[in-house]
Amino acid sequence: MVADGPARDAAEGPGEAPSAAGGVAPGGDGGVRTIGVAIPIPDPYGAFLQARRASFGDPLAHAIPTHITLLPPTEIPDSEVDAVQEHLRAVAGTETPFPIRLRGSGTFRPVSPVVFVALAEGIGGCERVQAKVLSGPLARPLPFPYHPHVTIAHHLPESVMDQAFKELAGYTADFETWGFSLYEHGRDGVWRPQCDFIFGDGAVPSPGGNRGGPASQ
């Protein structure tokens, strides 16, 4: 999630997503909220990569849970929340857990100022789930081809981006993804999970989710 503008953040090739930019927070004026859908990176890997992102001085490090984007920042009316959740529940019900292997670093520069940890396994699974998520009530065009990744540095000085690229070049992590989460963007600029969608099962509220409050996202 980034604070640079929703059009740019919607880029699922180059770009950071979900993004903290744009949109009206849940319960805000106009009854519109900004959502994103992503596969969370489980701890200890997620916490480690978030800490590394913070160590590079990325001001968004603590506003963005470590993730692989499925749906970039998208505004929806409050009236469509139930339909979106039902859609996501149906998508999750058609899938089964699959392995993901993170290995090494990559970058979208010079097209977009992003350094990321790359997927060596699980790309096909992410692509399949992403295509299903971006259908029905969430159907939308993307300005770039979908490229699953885990952002670790965004919009930082070139020397810092180079440092991030080098320091994560040897990084590896293996885990099985259980499903994906629906996130909302809060007035405080923080993205928070609201509901988890379990592959082959259903949906459960995310711990600590605050669906009704103005700071939930």
mmCIF file of C-alpha atoms in Angstrom:
data_model
loop_
_atom_site.group_PDB
_atom_site.id
_atom_site.type_symbol
_atom_site.label_atom_id
_atom_site.label_comp_id
_atom_site.label_asym_id
_atom_site.label_seq_id
_atom_site.Cartn_x
_atom_site.Cartn_y
_atom_site.Cartn_z
ATOM 1 C CA MET A 1 0.000 0.000 0.000
ATOM 2 C CA VAL A 2 1.427 3.338 -0.919
ATOM 3 C CA ALA A 3 0.420 6.953 -0.606
ATOM 4 C CA ASP A 4 1.259 8.095 -4.093
ATOM 5 C CA GLY A 5 -2.047 7.796 -5.897
ATOM 6 C CA PRO A 6 -4.509 5.041 -6.655
ATOM 7 C CA ALA A 7 -3.890 4.930 -10.398
ATOM 8 C CA ARG A 8 -0.219 4.177 -9.920
ATOM 9 C CA ASP A 9 -0.783 1.784 -7.069
ATOM 10 C CA ALA A 10 -3.230 -0.196 -9.132
ATOM 11 C CA ALA A 11 -0.256 -1.349 -11.164
ATOM 12 C CA GLU A 12 0.107 -5.018 -10.363
ATOM 13 C CA GLY A 13 3.172 -5.377 -12.455
ATOM 14 C CA PRO A 14 5.098 -2.290 -11.455
ATOM 15 C CA GLY A 15 3.581 -0.781 -8.398
ATOM 16 C CA GLU A 16 2.812 -1.412 -4.755
ATOM 17 C CA ALA A 17 -0.505 -2.878 -3.718
ATOM 18 C CA PRO A 18 -2.675 -2.882 -1.799
ATOM 19 C CA SER A 19 -2.081 0.842 -1.472
ATOM 20 C CA ALA A 20 -2.778 3.327 1.247
ATOM 21 C CA ALA A 21 -3.510 5.971 -1.326
ATOM 22 C CA GLY A 22 -6.782 7.413 -2.395
ATOM 23 C CA GLY A 23 -10.347 6.559 -1.601
ATOM 24 C CA VAL A 24 -12.614 7.355 1.295
ATOM 25 C CA ALA A 25 -12.121 5.419 4.494
ATOM 26 C CA PRO A 26 -14.809 2.972 5.618
ATOM 27 C CA GLY A 27 -17.828 4.738 6.950
ATOM 28 C CA GLY A 28 -16.544 8.003 5.476
ATOM 29 C CA ASP A 29 -18.475 10.660 3.605
ATOM 30 C CA GLY A 30 -20.262 9.285 0.593
ATOM 31 C CA GLY A 31 -20.435 5.712 1.915
ATOM 32 C CA VAL A 32 -17.378 4.580 -0.041
ATOM 33 C CA ARG A 33 -14.472 2.515 1.189
ATOM 34 C CA THR A 34 -11.118 1.518 -0.303
ATOM 35 C CA ILE A 35 -10.364 -2.177 -0.205
ATOM 36 C CA GLY A 36 -7.630 -4.536 -1.306
ATOM 37 C CA VAL A 37 -7.310 -8.312 -1.382
ATOM 38 C CA ALA A 38 -4.006 -10.026 -0.709
ATOM 39 C CA ILE A 39 -2.300 -13.203 0.446
ATOM 40 C CA PRO A 40 -0.684 -12.405 3.814
ATOM 41 C CA ILE A 41 2.912 -13.518 4.304
ATOM 42 C CA PRO A 42 2.872 -15.546 7.544
ATOM 43 C CA ASP A 43 5.218 -14.903 10.435
ATOM 44 C CA PRO A 44 8.063 -15.145 11.028
ATOM 45 C CA TYR A 45 8.613 -14.278 7.353
ATOM 46 C CA GLY A 46 6.071 -11.461 7.192
ATOM 47 C CA ALA A 47 7.381 -9.776 10.345
ATOM 48 C CA PHE A 48 10.971 -10.138 9.159
ATOM 49 C CA LEU A 49 10.321 -8.583 5.761
ATOM 50 C CA GLN A 50 8.282 -5.770 7.302
ATOM 51 C CA ALA A 51 11.187 -5.045 9.667
ATOM 52 C CA ARG A 52 13.628 -5.067 6.759
ATOM 53 C CA ARG A 53 11.417 -2.639 4.875
ATOM 54 C CA ALA A 54 11.390 -0.358 7.909
ATOM 55 C CA SER A 55 15.184 -0.621 8.171
ATOM 56 C CA PHE A 56 15.486 0.889 4.701
ATOM 57 C CA GLY A 57 13.589 3.952 5.905
ATOM 58 C CA ASP A 58 10.382 3.228 3.998
ATOM 59 C CA PRO A 59 7.747 5.374 5.764
ATOM 60 C CA LEU A 60 4.999 2.962 4.692
ATOM 61 C CA ALA A 61 6.600 -0.089 6.299
ATOM 62 C CA HIS A 62 4.337 -0.129 9.349
ATOM 63 C CA ALA A 63 1.180 0.822 7.444
ATOM 64 C CA ILE A 64 1.321 -2.128 5.081
ATOM 65 C CA PRO A 65 1.193 -5.763 6.225
ATOM 66 C CA THR A 66 3.577 -7.924 4.214
ATOM 67 C CA HIS A 67 1.565 -9.432 1.377
ATOM 68 C CA ILE A 68 1.153 -10.650 -2.189
ATOM 69 C CA THR A 69 -1.522 -8.551 -3.873
ATOM 70 C CA LEU A 70 -4.530 -10.110 -5.564
ATOM 71 C CA LEU A 71 -6.714 -6.999 -5.883
ATOM 72 C CA PRO A 72 -5.025 -3.578 -5.867
ATOM 73 C CA PRO A 73 -6.665 -0.582 -4.146
ATOM 74 C CA THR A 74 -10.284 -0.439 -5.247
ATOM 75 C CA GLU A 75 -13.104 1.851 -4.151
ATOM 76 C CA ILE A 76 -16.506 0.267 -3.547
ATOM 77 C CA PRO A 77 -19.772 1.654 -2.139
ATOM 78 C CA ASP A 78 -20.759 0.430 1.314
ATOM 79 C CA SER A 79 -23.790 -1.166 -0.341
ATOM 80 C CA GLU A 80 -21.548 -3.597 -2.246
ATOM 81 C CA VAL A 81 -19.575 -4.923 0.734
ATOM 82 C CA ASP A 82 -21.814 -7.956 1.281
ATOM 83 C CA ALA A 83 -21.708 -8.897 -2.412
ATOM 84 C CA VAL A 84 -17.922 -8.547 -2.482
ATOM 85 C CA GLN A 85 -17.515 -10.736 0.584
ATOM 86 C CA GLU A 86 -19.830 -13.371 -0.857
ATOM 87 C CA HIS A 87 -17.836 -13.295 -4.088
ATOM 88 C CA LEU A 88 -14.561 -13.754 -2.222
ATOM 89 C CA ARG A 89 -16.045 -16.556 -0.140
ATOM 90 C CA ALA A 90 -17.071 -18.343 -3.336
ATOM 91 C CA VAL A 91 -13.611 -17.889 -4.855
ATOM 92 C CA ALA A 92 -11.891 -19.282 -1.760
ATOM 93 C CA GLY A 93 -14.229 -22.257 -1.775
ATOM 94 C CA THR A 94 -12.947 -23.327 -5.187
ATOM 95 C CA GLU A 95 -9.278 -23.368 -4.163
ATOM 96 C CA THR A 96 -6.970 -25.548 -2.075
ATOM 97 C CA PRO A 97 -3.777 -24.513 -0.241
ATOM 98 C CA PHE A 98 -0.644 -24.358 -2.375
ATOM 99 C CA PRO A 99 3.052 -23.863 -1.597
ATOM 100 C CA ILE A 100 4.821 -20.553 -2.042
ATOM 101 C CA ARG A 101 8.577 -20.155 -2.156
ATOM 102 C CA LEU A 102 10.114 -16.716 -1.892
ATOM 103 C CA ARG A 103 13.614 -16.504 -3.286
ATOM 104 C CA GLY A 104 15.859 -13.571 -4.071
ATOM 105 C CA SER A 105 15.113 -9.978 -4.965
ATOM 106 C CA GLY A 106 13.845 -8.216 -8.061
ATOM 107 C CA THR A 107 12.922 -4.729 -9.191
ATOM 108 C CA PHE A 108 10.496 -2.959 -11.504
ATOM 109 C CA ARG A 109 12.934 -0.098 -12.053
ATOM 110 C CA PRO A 110 13.114 1.968 -14.193
ATOM 111 C CA VAL A 111 9.407 1.558 -14.961
ATOM 112 C CA SER A 112 8.415 1.853 -11.307
ATOM 113 C CA PRO A 113 10.557 2.529 -8.202
ATOM 114 C CA VAL A 114 9.940 -0.811 -6.488
ATOM 115 C CA VAL A 115 12.256 -3.495 -5.119
ATOM 116 C CA PHE A 116 10.650 -6.781 -4.153
ATOM 117 C CA VAL A 117 11.209 -10.337 -3.020
ATOM 118 C CA ALA A 118 10.416 -12.670 -5.907
ATOM 119 C CA LEU A 119 8.343 -15.841 -6.036
ATOM 120 C CA ALA A 120 10.194 -18.949 -7.196
ATOM 121 C CA GLU A 121 7.153 -21.193 -6.611
ATOM 122 C CA GLY A 122 3.460 -20.432 -6.353
ATOM 123 C CA ILE A 123 3.229 -17.960 -9.236
ATOM 124 C CA GLY A 124 0.675 -20.071 -11.058
ATOM 125 C CA GLY A 125 -1.481 -20.431 -7.966
ATOM 126 C CA CYS A 126 -1.420 -16.680 -7.336
ATOM 127 C CA GLU A 127 -2.295 -15.982 -10.969
ATOM 128 C CA ARG A 128 -5.217 -18.402 -10.838
ATOM 129 C CA VAL A 129 -6.650 -16.953 -7.634
ATOM 130 C CA GLN A 130 -6.080 -13.377 -8.797
ATOM 131 C CA ALA A 131 -8.024 -14.002 -12.011
ATOM 132 C CA LYS A 132 -10.955 -15.349 -10.000
ATOM 133 C CA VAL A 133 -10.860 -12.458 -7.521
ATOM 134 C CA LEU A 134 -10.894 -9.913 -10.363
ATOM 135 C CA SER A 135 -14.231 -11.142 -11.677
ATOM 136 C CA GLY A 136 -17.873 -10.511 -10.883
ATOM 137 C CA PRO A 137 -18.289 -7.470 -8.608
ATOM 138 C CA LEU A 138 -14.506 -6.924 -8.553
ATOM 139 C CA ALA A 139 -13.879 -7.124 -12.296
ATOM 140 C CA ARG A 140 -11.528 -4.322 -13.339
ATOM 141 C CA PRO A 141 -8.736 -3.725 -15.845
ATOM 142 C CA LEU A 142 -5.130 -3.447 -14.687
ATOM 143 C CA PRO A 143 -2.624 -1.097 -16.345
ATOM 144 C CA PHE A 144 0.150 -3.715 -16.104
ATOM 145 C CA PRO A 145 0.280 -7.510 -16.357
ATOM 146 C CA TYR A 146 -0.146 -9.225 -12.993
ATOM 147 C CA HIS A 147 3.192 -10.059 -11.398
ATOM 148 C CA PRO A 148 2.950 -11.557 -7.885
ATOM 149 C CA HIS A 149 5.670 -10.207 -5.617
ATOM 150 C CA VAL A 150 6.402 -8.950 -2.084
ATOM 151 C CA THR A 151 7.422 -5.289 -1.980
ATOM 152 C CA ILE A 152 10.332 -4.452 0.330
ATOM 153 C CA ALA A 153 11.201 -0.905 -0.812
ATOM 154 C CA HIS A 154 9.185 1.690 -2.664
ATOM 155 C CA HIS A 155 9.919 5.252 -3.771
ATOM 156 C CA LEU A 156 13.193 5.521 -1.877
ATOM 157 C CA PRO A 157 16.519 7.031 -3.001
ATOM 158 C CA GLU A 158 18.269 4.958 -5.646
ATOM 159 C CA SER A 159 21.142 4.102 -3.317
ATOM 160 C CA VAL A 160 18.692 2.704 -0.763
ATOM 161 C CA MET A 161 16.832 0.754 -3.434
ATOM 162 C CA ASP A 162 20.164 -0.729 -4.519
ATOM 163 C CA GLN A 163 20.897 -1.643 -0.906
ATOM 164 C CA ALA A 164 17.537 -3.362 -0.488
ATOM 165 C CA PHE A 165 18.052 -5.290 -3.712
ATOM 166 C CA LYS A 166 21.495 -6.497 -2.623
ATOM 167 C CA GLU A 167 20.604 -7.336 0.976
ATOM 168 C CA LEU A 168 17.590 -9.484 0.032
ATOM 169 C CA ALA A 169 19.240 -11.163 -2.962
ATOM 170 C CA GLY A 170 19.848 -14.332 -0.954
ATOM 171 C CA TYR A 171 16.543 -14.381 0.920
ATOM 172 C CA THR A 172 14.461 -17.583 0.899
ATOM 173 C CA ALA A 173 11.244 -18.643 2.616
ATOM 174 C CA ASP A 174 8.853 -21.540 2.102
ATOM 175 C CA PHE A 175 5.271 -21.737 3.359
ATOM 176 C CA GLU A 176 1.834 -22.960 2.375
ATOM 177 C CA THR A 177 -0.787 -20.326 1.722
ATOM 178 C CA TRP A 178 -4.095 -21.020 3.472
ATOM 179 C CA GLY A 179 -6.171 -18.406 1.640
ATOM 180 C CA PHE A 180 -6.348 -14.636 1.384
ATOM 181 C CA SER A 181 -7.598 -11.597 3.295
ATOM 182 C CA LEU A 182 -9.816 -8.604 2.588
ATOM 183 C CA TYR A 183 -8.172 -5.347 3.696
ATOM 184 C CA GLU A 184 -9.562 -1.850 4.172
ATOM 185 C CA HIS A 185 -7.725 1.443 4.229
ATOM 186 C CA GLY A 186 -8.159 3.511 7.384
ATOM 187 C CA ARG A 187 -8.224 7.254 7.875
ATOM 188 C CA ASP A 188 -4.876 6.869 9.623
ATOM 189 C CA GLY A 189 -3.293 5.511 6.441
ATOM 190 C CA VAL A 190 -3.026 1.952 7.747
ATOM 191 C CA TRP A 191 -4.286 -1.113 5.904
ATOM 192 C CA ARG A 192 -5.947 -3.649 8.187
ATOM 193 C CA PRO A 193 -7.339 -7.125 7.469
ATOM 194 C CA GLN A 194 -11.089 -7.352 7.963
ATOM 195 C CA CYS A 195 -11.888 -10.909 6.938
ATOM 196 C CA ASP A 196 -9.929 -14.037 6.093
ATOM 197 C CA PHE A 197 -11.100 -16.327 3.290
ATOM 198 C CA ILE A 198 -9.939 -19.898 3.785
ATOM 199 C CA PHE A 199 -9.298 -22.077 0.755
ATOM 200 C CA GLY A 200 -11.885 -24.832 0.496
ATOM 201 C CA ASP A 201 -13.833 -23.424 3.420
ATOM 202 C CA GLY A 202 -15.404 -20.063 4.104
ATOM 203 C CA ALA A 203 -14.720 -16.686 5.633
ATOM 204 C CA VAL A 204 -13.864 -15.709 9.199
ATOM 205 C CA PRO A 205 -13.273 -12.251 10.719
ATOM 206 C CA SER A 206 -9.621 -11.327 11.026
ATOM 207 C CA PRO A 207 -8.458 -10.929 14.621
ATOM 208 C CA GLY A 208 -8.609 -7.295 15.620
ATOM 209 C CA GLY A 209 -10.584 -6.302 12.538
ATOM 210 C CA ASN A 210 -12.746 -3.206 13.048
ATOM 211 C CA ARG A 211 -15.238 -3.297 10.248
ATOM 212 C CA GLY A 212 -17.476 -0.534 11.440
ATOM 213 C CA GLY A 213 -15.001 1.982 12.849
ATOM 214 C CA PRO A 214 -13.625 4.866 10.814
ATOM 215 C CA ALA A 215 -10.060 3.650 11.206
ATOM 216 C CA SER A 216 -10.715 0.165 9.932
ATOM 217 C CA GLN A 217 -9.344 -0.737 6.546
#
